[in-house]
Coordinates of C-alpha atoms in Angstrom, one line a residue:
M606 CA 77.3 134.0 98.9
R607 CA 75.7 131.4 96.7
C608 CA 73.5 128.5 97.8
L609 CA 73.2 125.7 95.2
K610 CA 71.1 122.6 95.5
T611 CA 72.0 120.5 92.5
V612 CA 75.1 118.5 91.5
V613 CA 75.3 120.0 88.0
A614 CA 75.3 123.6 89.4
L615 CA 78.0 122.7 91.9
R616 CA 80.2 121.2 89.2
R617 CA 79.8 124.2 87.0
Y618 CA 80.5 126.6 89.8
L619 CA 83.7 124.8 90.7
E620 CA 84.7 124.7 87.0
L621 CA 84.5 128.5 86.9
V622 CA 86.4 128.8 90.1
R623 CA 89.3 126.6 89.0
S624 CA 89.4 128.2 85.5
G625 CA 89.7 131.7 87.0
Q626 CA 86.5 132.9 85.3
G627 CA 84.3 135.1 87.3
L628 CA 86.7 135.3 90.3
G629 CA 85.5 137.9 92.7
A630 CA 81.9 138.7 92.5
S631 CA 80.7 135.5 90.8
I632 CA 82.5 133.5 93.5
A633 CA 82.0 135.5 96.6
G634 CA 78.8 137.4 95.7
D635 CA 78.9 140.8 97.4
R636 CA 82.2 139.9 99.1
A637 CA 84.4 140.4 96.0
L638 CA 88.1 139.8 96.3
P639 CA 90.0 143.0 96.7
S640 CA 91.2 144.2 93.3
P641 CA 94.8 145.2 94.4
T642 CA 95.5 141.5 95.3
P643 CA 95.0 139.3 92.3
A644 CA 93.7 135.8 93.0
P645 CA 96.1 132.9 92.4
P646 CA 95.6 131.0 89.2
V647 CA 94.1 128.1 91.0
P648 CA 92.4 129.2 94.2
R649 CA 92.8 127.0 97.3
L650 CA 89.5 125.5 98.2
G651 CA 88.3 124.4 101.7
L652 CA 85.3 122.2 102.4
V653 CA 83.4 122.1 105.7
P654 CA 80.9 119.2 105.6
T655 CA 77.9 119.7 108.0
M656 CA 74.4 118.4 108.6
G657 CA 73.2 121.9 109.4
A658 CA 71.8 123.0 112.8
L659 CA 75.0 125.0 112.9
H660 CA 76.6 126.1 116.2
P661 CA 79.9 127.8 117.2
G662 CA 81.8 124.5 116.7
H663 CA 80.9 124.5 113.0
L664 CA 81.7 128.2 112.8
S665 CA 85.2 127.6 114.1
L666 CA 85.7 125.2 111.2
M667 CA 84.5 127.8 108.8
E668 CA 86.8 130.4 110.4
R669 CA 89.8 128.3 109.9
A670 CA 88.8 127.4 106.4
R671 CA 88.4 131.1 105.6
R672 CA 91.9 131.8 106.9
E673 CA 93.5 129.1 104.8
N674 CA 91.7 129.1 101.5
E675 CA 90.5 131.6 98.9
V676 CA 87.2 129.7 98.4
V677 CA 85.2 128.1 101.2
V678 CA 82.4 125.6 100.5
V679 CA 80.0 124.4 103.2
S680 CA 77.8 121.4 102.6
I681 CA 74.5 121.1 104.5
F682 CA 73.1 117.6 104.1
V683 CA 71.4 115.3 106.6
N684 CA 72.7 112.0 105.4
P685 CA 70.2 109.1 105.8
L686 CA 72.9 106.5 105.4
Q687 CA 74.4 107.3 108.8
F688 CA 71.2 106.9 110.7
S689 CA 69.7 103.6 111.8
P690 CA 65.9 103.1 111.6
Q691 CA 65.4 103.8 115.3
E692 CA 67.5 107.0 115.3
D693 CA 66.5 110.7 114.9
F694 CA 66.9 111.2 111.1
G695 CA 63.3 112.5 110.7
N696 CA 63.6 114.8 113.7
Y697 CA 67.2 116.0 113.3
P698 CA 67.3 119.8 114.1
Q699 CA 67.0 121.9 111.0
D700 CA 66.8 125.7 110.4
R701 CA 68.0 126.3 106.9
Q702 CA 67.6 130.1 106.8
R703 CA 69.5 130.5 110.1
D704 CA 72.2 128.2 108.8
L705 CA 72.6 130.2 105.6
D706 CA 72.7 133.5 107.6
L707 CA 75.5 132.1 109.8
C708 CA 77.5 130.9 106.7
E709 CA 77.2 134.3 105.1
Q710 CA 78.4 136.0 108.3
Q711 CA 81.5 133.7 108.2
G712 CA 82.4 134.7 104.7
V713 CA 81.5 131.4 103.1
D714 CA 81.5 131.5 99.3
L715 CA 79.1 128.6 98.5
V716 CA 76.6 126.5 100.4
F717 CA 75.8 123.2 98.8
A718 CA 72.5 122.0 100.2
P719 CA 71.1 119.1 98.0
S720 CA 68.1 116.9 98.7
V721 CA 68.7 113.2 99.3
E722 CA 67.4 112.3 95.9
E723 CA 69.6 114.9 94.2
F724 CA 72.7 114.0 96.1
Y725 CA 72.5 110.2 95.7
G726 CA 70.7 110.3 92.4
L727 CA 68.2 107.7 93.8
T728 CA 64.8 107.8 95.4
G729 CA 63.8 106.2 98.7
L730 CA 65.3 106.1 102.1
G731 CA 66.6 103.5 104.6
A732 CA 67.1 100.0 103.3
G733 CA 65.8 100.9 99.9
L734 CA 68.5 103.4 99.4
T735 CA 71.3 101.2 100.8
D736 CA 70.2 98.4 98.5
Q737 CA 70.7 100.6 95.4
L738 CA 73.8 102.6 96.3
T739 CA 77.5 101.9 96.0
Q740 CA 79.0 102.4 99.5
V741 CA 82.4 102.8 101.0
I742 CA 83.1 100.3 103.8
P743 CA 85.8 101.4 106.4
P744 CA 88.0 98.8 108.1
L745 CA 86.1 96.7 110.7
G746 CA 88.9 97.3 113.2
L747 CA 88.0 101.0 113.3
T748 CA 84.2 100.6 113.4
Q749 CA 83.5 97.8 115.8
G750 CA 84.3 99.6 119.0
L751 CA 83.1 102.9 120.6
C752 CA 80.1 104.3 118.7
G753 CA 80.3 101.5 116.1
R754 CA 79.1 99.0 118.7
S755 CA 75.6 100.5 119.0
R756 CA 75.6 102.1 115.5
P757 CA 76.9 99.3 113.2
T758 CA 76.1 101.0 109.9
H759 CA 76.8 104.6 110.9
F760 CA 80.4 104.9 109.8
Q761 CA 79.7 103.2 106.5
G762 CA 77.2 106.0 105.9
V763 CA 79.8 108.6 106.9
T764 CA 82.6 107.3 104.7
T765 CA 80.2 107.0 101.7
V766 CA 78.9 110.6 102.0
V767 CA 82.4 112.1 102.7
T768 CA 83.9 110.2 99.7
K769 CA 81.1 111.5 97.5
L770 CA 81.6 115.1 98.8
L771 CA 85.4 114.9 98.3
S772 CA 84.8 113.5 94.8
L773 CA 82.4 116.3 93.9
V774 CA 84.1 119.3 95.4
Q775 CA 87.8 118.1 95.2
P776 CA 88.9 120.4 97.9
D777 CA 92.5 121.1 98.9
R778 CA 91.4 120.8 102.6
A779 CA 88.4 119.4 104.4
Y780 CA 87.7 120.4 108.0
F781 CA 86.3 118.1 110.7
G782 CA 85.9 118.5 114.5
Q783 CA 87.8 116.5 117.1
K784 CA 84.6 115.9 119.0
D785 CA 83.8 113.1 116.5
A786 CA 87.2 111.5 117.2
Q787 CA 86.3 108.0 115.9
Q788 CA 85.0 109.6 112.7
L789 CA 88.1 111.7 112.2
V790 CA 90.4 108.6 112.6
I791 CA 88.3 106.6 110.1
L792 CA 88.3 109.5 107.6
R793 CA 92.1 109.9 107.9
H794 CA 92.4 106.2 107.0
L795 CA 89.9 106.7 104.1
V796 CA 91.9 109.5 102.6
R797 CA 95.2 107.6 103.1
D798 CA 94.0 104.2 101.9
L799 CA 92.2 105.6 98.8
N800 CA 95.0 108.1 98.0
L801 CA 92.5 110.9 98.0
P802 CA 94.3 114.3 97.2
T803 CA 92.7 116.2 100.1
Q804 CA 94.3 117.3 103.4
L805 CA 92.0 116.5 106.3
V806 CA 92.2 119.1 109.0
G807 CA 91.2 118.2 112.5
C808 CA 90.0 121.1 114.7
P809 CA 89.7 121.3 118.4
I810 CA 86.5 120.7 120.3
V811 CA 84.5 123.9 121.1
R812 CA 82.8 123.9 124.5
E813 CA 80.2 126.0 126.3
P814 CA 81.5 127.9 129.4
S815 CA 80.1 125.0 131.4
G816 CA 82.4 122.5 129.6
L817 CA 79.7 120.9 127.6
A818 CA 80.9 120.0 124.1
L819 CA 78.9 121.8 121.5
S820 CA 76.6 119.5 119.5
S821 CA 73.5 120.0 117.3
R822 CA 71.8 117.5 119.5
N823 CA 72.2 119.8 122.5
A824 CA 69.0 121.4 121.2
Y825 CA 67.1 118.4 122.5
L826 CA 68.1 119.1 126.1
S827 CA 66.1 120.9 128.7
P828 CA 67.9 123.3 131.1
D829 CA 68.2 120.6 133.7
Q830 CA 69.4 118.0 131.2
R831 CA 72.0 120.5 129.9
H832 CA 73.3 120.9 133.4
Q833 CA 73.4 117.1 133.9
A834 CA 75.3 116.7 130.6
T835 CA 78.2 118.7 131.8
V836 CA 79.2 115.7 133.9
L837 CA 80.7 114.3 130.7
S838 CA 83.4 116.9 130.4
R839 CA 83.9 116.9 134.2
A840 CA 84.6 113.2 134.1
L841 CA 87.1 113.6 131.2
G842 CA 88.8 116.4 133.0
A843 CA 89.2 114.4 136.2
A844 CA 90.8 111.6 134.3
Q845 CA 93.0 114.0 132.4
G846 CA 94.3 115.5 135.6
Q847 CA 95.0 112.0 136.9
F848 CA 96.9 111.2 133.7
R849 CA 99.0 114.3 134.1
R850 CA 99.9 113.3 137.6
G851 CA 101.4 110.0 136.2
E852 CA 98.5 107.5 136.2
R853 CA 98.9 105.2 133.2
S854 CA 96.5 102.4 134.0
G855 CA 93.5 102.4 131.7
A856 CA 91.3 100.7 134.4
A857 CA 92.2 103.4 136.9
L858 CA 91.4 106.2 134.6
L859 CA 88.1 104.7 133.6
A860 CA 87.3 104.1 137.3
T861 CA 87.7 107.9 137.8
V862 CA 85.4 108.6 134.9
Q863 CA 82.7 106.2 136.2
Q864 CA 83.0 107.7 139.6
V865 CA 82.3 111.2 138.3
L866 CA 79.6 110.1 135.9
A867 CA 77.8 108.3 138.8
T868 CA 77.1 111.7 140.4
E869 CA 74.4 112.3 137.8
P870 CA 72.0 109.3 137.9
G871 CA 70.0 110.7 135.0
V872 CA 73.0 110.2 132.7
V873 CA 72.9 106.7 131.2
V874 CA 76.5 105.7 130.1
E875 CA 76.8 103.8 126.8
Y876 CA 80.5 103.4 127.0
A877 CA 83.7 104.9 128.4
E878 CA 86.9 103.6 126.8
V879 CA 90.6 104.3 126.5
V880 CA 92.0 103.6 123.0
D881 CA 95.0 104.3 120.9
P882 CA 94.3 107.7 119.2
D883 CA 95.5 106.4 115.8
T884 CA 94.2 102.8 115.6
L885 CA 91.4 102.9 118.1
T886 CA 92.8 99.7 119.7
P887 CA 91.7 99.4 123.4
L888 CA 94.6 100.2 125.8
D889 CA 95.1 98.5 129.2
S890 CA 98.1 100.7 129.8
L891 CA 99.0 104.0 128.3
G892 CA 102.3 105.2 127.0
D893 CA 102.7 108.8 126.1
Q894 CA 99.2 109.2 124.7
G895 CA 95.7 107.7 124.5
L896 CA 92.2 108.7 123.6
L897 CA 89.6 108.7 126.4
A898 CA 86.2 108.6 124.7
L899 CA 82.7 108.3 126.1
A900 CA 79.0 108.3 125.0
A901 CA 75.9 108.7 127.1
Q902 CA 72.2 109.2 126.9
V903 CA 71.0 112.4 128.5
G904 CA 67.2 112.6 128.2
P905 CA 66.4 112.4 124.5
A906 CA 70.0 113.2 123.3
R907 CA 72.8 110.7 122.7
L908 CA 76.0 112.7 123.4
I909 CA 79.6 112.0 122.8
D910 CA 82.8 113.6 124.1
N911 CA 86.5 112.8 124.3
V912 CA 89.9 114.0 125.4
V913 CA 93.3 113.1 124.0
L914 CA 95.6 112.2 126.9
R915 CA 99.1 113.2 125.9
Q916 CA 102.2 113.2 128.1
R917 CA 104.9 115.1 126.3
H918 CA 107.3 118.0 126.9
P919 CA 106.0 121.3 125.5
I920 CA 106.7 122.2 121.9
V921 CA 107.8 125.7 120.8
A922 CA 106.8 126.5 117.2
L923 CA 108.4 129.5 115.5
D924 CA 107.0 130.6 112.2
G925 CA 107.8 133.6 110.1
P926 CA 109.0 134.8 106.7
A927 CA 112.5 134.3 105.3
G928 CA 115.3 136.3 107.0
A929 CA 113.4 137.1 110.2
G930 CA 116.1 135.5 112.3
K931 CA 114.2 132.3 113.1
S932 CA 117.2 129.9 112.9
T933 CA 119.4 131.9 115.2
V934 CA 116.7 132.7 117.7
T935 CA 115.5 129.0 117.7
R936 CA 118.9 127.7 118.4
R937 CA 119.3 130.1 121.3
V938 CA 115.9 129.3 122.7
A939 CA 116.7 125.6 122.5
A940 CA 120.0 126.1 124.3
A941 CA 118.4 128.2 127.0
L942 CA 115.6 125.7 127.7
G943 CA 117.5 122.5 127.1
L944 CA 115.3 121.5 124.2
L945 CA 116.0 119.8 120.9
Y946 CA 116.4 122.1 118.0
L947 CA 114.5 120.9 114.9
D948 CA 115.6 122.8 111.9
T949 CA 112.8 122.1 109.4
G950 CA 114.1 124.7 107.0
A951 CA 117.3 122.6 106.7
M952 CA 115.2 119.7 105.6
Y953 CA 113.7 121.6 102.7
R954 CA 117.1 123.0 101.8
A955 CA 118.4 119.5 101.8
V956 CA 115.7 118.4 99.3
T957 CA 116.5 121.4 97.1
W958 CA 120.2 120.7 97.2
L959 CA 119.5 117.0 96.2
M960 CA 117.4 118.0 93.2
L961 CA 120.0 120.5 92.0
D962 CA 122.8 118.0 92.6
Q963 CA 121.0 115.5 90.4
G964 CA 120.3 118.0 87.7
L965 CA 116.5 117.6 88.1
D966 CA 114.2 120.3 86.8
L967 CA 112.6 121.7 90.0
A968 CA 109.3 122.2 88.2
D969 CA 109.2 118.4 87.5
E970 CA 107.0 117.7 90.6
P971 CA 106.5 113.9 89.8
G972 CA 110.3 113.6 89.4
V973 CA 111.0 115.4 92.6
A974 CA 108.5 113.2 94.5
E975 CA 110.0 110.1 93.1
V976 CA 113.6 111.0 94.0
L977 CA 112.6 112.1 97.5
S978 CA 110.7 108.9 98.1
Q979 CA 113.9 107.0 97.4
S980 CA 116.2 109.2 99.5
E981 CA 117.1 109.6 103.2
I982 CA 117.5 112.9 105.0
R983 CA 119.1 112.8 108.4
L984 CA 119.6 115.6 111.0
E985 CA 122.0 115.6 113.9
P986 CA 122.8 118.2 116.5
G987 CA 125.9 120.3 115.8
T988 CA 128.9 120.2 118.1
L989 CA 128.4 122.6 121.0
D990 CA 131.1 125.3 121.3
P991 CA 132.0 125.4 125.1
A992 CA 132.9 129.1 124.6
A993 CA 129.4 129.9 123.5
P994 CA 127.0 127.6 125.4
W995 CA 124.1 130.1 124.9
D996 CA 124.0 129.3 121.1
L997 CA 123.5 125.9 119.6
P998 CA 125.4 125.4 116.4
P999 CA 123.4 124.8 113.2
V1000 CA 122.3 121.2 112.8
R1001 CA 124.4 118.9 110.6
V1002 CA 122.6 117.5 107.6
W1003 CA 123.1 114.3 105.6
V1004 CA 121.5 113.3 102.3
N1005 CA 121.8 109.7 101.4
G1006 CA 124.9 109.4 103.6
Q1007 CA 126.6 112.6 102.3
E1008 CA 127.0 115.5 104.6
V1009 CA 125.6 118.7 103.0
T1010 CA 125.5 121.0 106.0
A1011 CA 127.4 123.8 104.2
A1012 CA 126.1 123.1 100.7
I1013 CA 122.5 123.7 101.6
R1014 CA 123.3 127.3 102.7
T1015 CA 124.5 128.5 99.3
P1016 CA 122.7 131.4 97.5
E1017 CA 121.8 128.9 94.7
V1018 CA 119.8 126.7 97.2
T1019 CA 118.4 129.7 99.1
A1020 CA 116.9 131.2 95.9
R1021 CA 115.2 128.0 95.0
V1022 CA 114.0 126.4 98.2
S1023 CA 110.6 128.1 98.1
R1024 CA 109.8 126.3 94.8
I1025 CA 110.5 122.9 96.5
A1026 CA 108.8 123.8 99.7
A1027 CA 105.6 124.6 97.8
Q1028 CA 105.3 121.1 96.4
A1029 CA 102.6 119.0 98.1
A1030 CA 104.5 115.7 97.9
V1031 CA 107.6 117.3 99.5
R1032 CA 105.7 118.9 102.3
S1033 CA 103.7 115.8 103.0
A1034 CA 106.8 113.6 103.3
L1035 CA 108.8 116.1 105.4
V1036 CA 105.9 117.0 107.7
Q1037 CA 105.5 113.3 108.6
Q1038 CA 109.2 113.1 109.4
Q1039 CA 109.0 116.3 111.5
R1040 CA 106.1 115.0 113.5
R1041 CA 108.0 111.8 114.3
Y1042 CA 110.8 114.0 115.7
G1043 CA 108.3 115.8 117.9
K1044 CA 106.2 112.9 119.1
T1045 CA 107.5 113.1 122.6
G1046 CA 107.8 116.9 122.6
G1047 CA 110.7 118.8 124.1
I1048 CA 111.6 120.5 120.8
V1049 CA 111.9 124.0 119.3
A1050 CA 111.0 124.0 115.6
E1051 CA 111.1 126.8 113.1
G1052 CA 109.7 127.1 109.6
R1053 CA 106.8 128.5 107.7
D1054 CA 103.9 126.3 108.9
I1055 CA 105.1 124.8 112.2
G1056 CA 102.3 126.2 114.3
T1057 CA 99.6 125.8 111.6
T1058 CA 100.3 122.5 110.0
V1059 CA 103.2 120.5 111.6
F1060 CA 102.4 121.1 115.3
P1061 CA 99.0 122.9 115.5
D1062 CA 98.8 121.8 119.1
A1063 CA 102.2 123.3 120.1
E1064 CA 102.1 124.8 123.6
V1065 CA 104.0 127.9 122.6
K1066 CA 103.6 129.6 119.1
I1067 CA 105.5 132.6 117.9
F1068 CA 105.2 134.4 114.6
L1069 CA 108.7 136.0 114.2
T1070 CA 108.9 138.7 111.6
A1071 CA 110.8 141.8 110.5
S1072 CA 110.5 144.4 107.7
I1073 CA 111.9 143.5 104.3
Q1074 CA 114.5 146.1 104.6
E1075 CA 115.7 144.7 108.0
R1076 CA 115.7 141.1 106.7
A1077 CA 117.7 142.1 103.6
R1078 CA 120.3 143.9 105.7
R1079 CA 120.7 140.8 107.9
R1080 CA 121.0 138.5 104.9
Q1081 CA 123.7 140.8 103.3
Q1082 CA 125.7 140.6 106.6
D1083 CA 125.3 136.8 106.7
L1084 CA 126.7 136.5 103.2
I1085 CA 129.7 138.8 104.0
N1086 CA 130.4 136.7 107.2
Q1087 CA 130.3 133.5 105.0
G1088 CA 132.9 135.0 102.7
Q1089 CA 130.5 135.2 99.7
G1090 CA 131.1 138.8 99.0
T1091 CA 128.8 141.8 99.0
V1092 CA 125.4 141.4 97.4
D1093 CA 123.4 144.5 96.4
L1094 CA 120.8 145.4 99.1
G1095 CA 118.1 146.2 96.5
Q1096 CA 118.6 142.8 94.9
L1097 CA 118.2 141.1 98.3
E1098 CA 115.1 143.1 99.1
A1099 CA 113.5 142.1 95.8
E1100 CA 114.4 138.4 96.3
I1101 CA 113.0 138.4 99.9
G1102 CA 109.8 140.1 98.7
E1103 CA 109.4 137.5 96.0
R1104 CA 110.0 134.7 98.4
D1105 CA 107.4 136.2 100.8
R1106 CA 104.9 136.2 97.9
Q1107 CA 105.7 132.6 97.0
D1108 CA 105.5 131.4 100.6
S1109 CA 102.2 133.2 101.4
S1110 CA 100.4 132.2 98.2
R1111 CA 101.4 128.6 97.8
S1112 CA 98.5 126.1 97.7
V1113 CA 100.0 123.8 100.3
S1114 CA 100.5 125.0 103.9
P1115 CA 100.9 128.7 103.0
L1116 CA 102.8 131.1 105.4
I1117 CA 100.2 132.5 107.7
K1118 CA 100.2 133.4 111.3
A1119 CA 98.4 130.9 113.6
P1120 CA 95.5 132.6 115.3
D1121 CA 96.9 131.7 118.7
A1122 CA 100.5 132.7 117.9
L1123 CA 102.2 135.7 119.5
E1124 CA 103.5 138.0 116.7
L1125 CA 107.0 139.4 117.5
L1126 CA 108.4 142.1 115.3
T1127 CA 112.2 142.0 115.6
D1128 CA 113.2 145.3 114.0
G1129 CA 115.4 147.1 116.5
L1130 CA 115.6 144.1 118.8
T1131 CA 118.7 142.2 119.7
I1132 CA 118.8 138.5 119.4
E1133 CA 119.2 138.3 123.1
A1134 CA 116.1 140.4 123.7
V1135 CA 114.0 138.2 121.4
T1136 CA 115.3 135.0 123.0
D1137 CA 114.5 136.3 126.4
R1138 CA 110.9 137.1 125.5
I1139 CA 110.3 133.6 124.1
V1140 CA 112.0 131.9 127.0
A1141 CA 109.8 133.9 129.5
L1142 CA 106.7 133.0 127.5
Y1143 CA 107.6 129.3 127.5
R1144 CA 108.2 129.3 131.3
D1145 CA 104.9 131.0 131.9
R1146 CA 103.0 128.5 129.7
V1147 CA 104.7 125.5 131.3
A1148 CA 103.7 126.8 134.7
D1149 CA 100.1 127.1 133.5
L1150 CA 100.2 123.4 132.3
T1151 CA 101.6 122.0 135.5
P1152 CA 98.8 120.1 137.4

């Protein structure tokens, strides 16, 4: 692991990474990349911005970044712009060597730890710094409520430092915790509004066994104060239970929060509010979801916490490599549970068919993005066969008003769909559409990144797989059943192996197993056996979620 403190060194390091020079030891130090697996031409790069004083919440961000990227950069920088004069900038907890040791244990490749003067290229703190520095001002509608009410310049400092970090590092992904919910919303708007080419990844709150959300400022608390602080999560949990039982009045939920908070007189509440989780607009009445957020002073520490209140039917996410039987199993699971079948693979096939139909070079990513932005893809449930109610038919697919249900299943489309699915613009557009389908839940979706990217909060996650030999045999039988003749088994194995390589090495949403997914190897299992296992898992999980 390297630790760099200057902008010029950071830039040179990243130039070497992206050029492929020095991959292995010069990037990862002693943790060289294994020689049998050559690094991709342009390694995927993940950034975890921190202010140091690292705790397991930060480490969870690093763990996810390590799973999803070849190169992981952690920044450690206490940013003066996000502190007001009366706040704890000068006393913010710092233990640089401990932080570096933790980063190395997590397999981080580079720690960027500049001084204030080096990072901003200016001298002086406080007002002197703000007077000299170009800053990024987020929308007032996102900053005036919640924490912004008592910290009016805080989020301007956050957006400035994050914009600068994203500009310097240019990561594929940047990782932030859900505990700072208002910050995460503001940064999502920042990336979208400024067209920054980085995917922001929000990660769940990590809590102590007592329920207290992990925070660097917890270090300020005495044992008694730490116990008092657990009332924050208890208050949120009480309101969450009330919401699950059907309460939709914001005032009633907040009354529950205040009632629980009042049991700890030493906790001084700054705010407790229910807002829209995307716009931060206050909500008097909740629909299917809301964000319940609070802040309080506990002794010397100002603490924040939140919970997303969401009423939706559970989502089942099935991921896995090509030919693992996902489509058939997903249809049967949906039929058995009475859920909507969302065939995300059909959407990527539809885009592939469209580009081939228009004679577009699939490598022309700007052209693909432009055509897709001007096209409409529509899915509808297939017509149920009364003689086979246990199996939903494949979805019907339209592109720009033309039905292409059969056309998207041809070998020509199958052989090329991975090239389309790997394109960032395609995935971004289709992921947004898939999330709209799943907003109210009650769906079964299959693909390559459903549990990791599209629905990372799915209640049931399955990684369905099979050996290459088994998948080739199944594909050969499918082609025979479709009347397309016999294709050499060795050829199919080679094609499936190549598609696996493409899917797992693409820079955007690669095929990886979600850490909380159940891996199910289907070699030797019937479709019915696989379906039964997933249905049983779903019913167990739903029972656990019932209040």
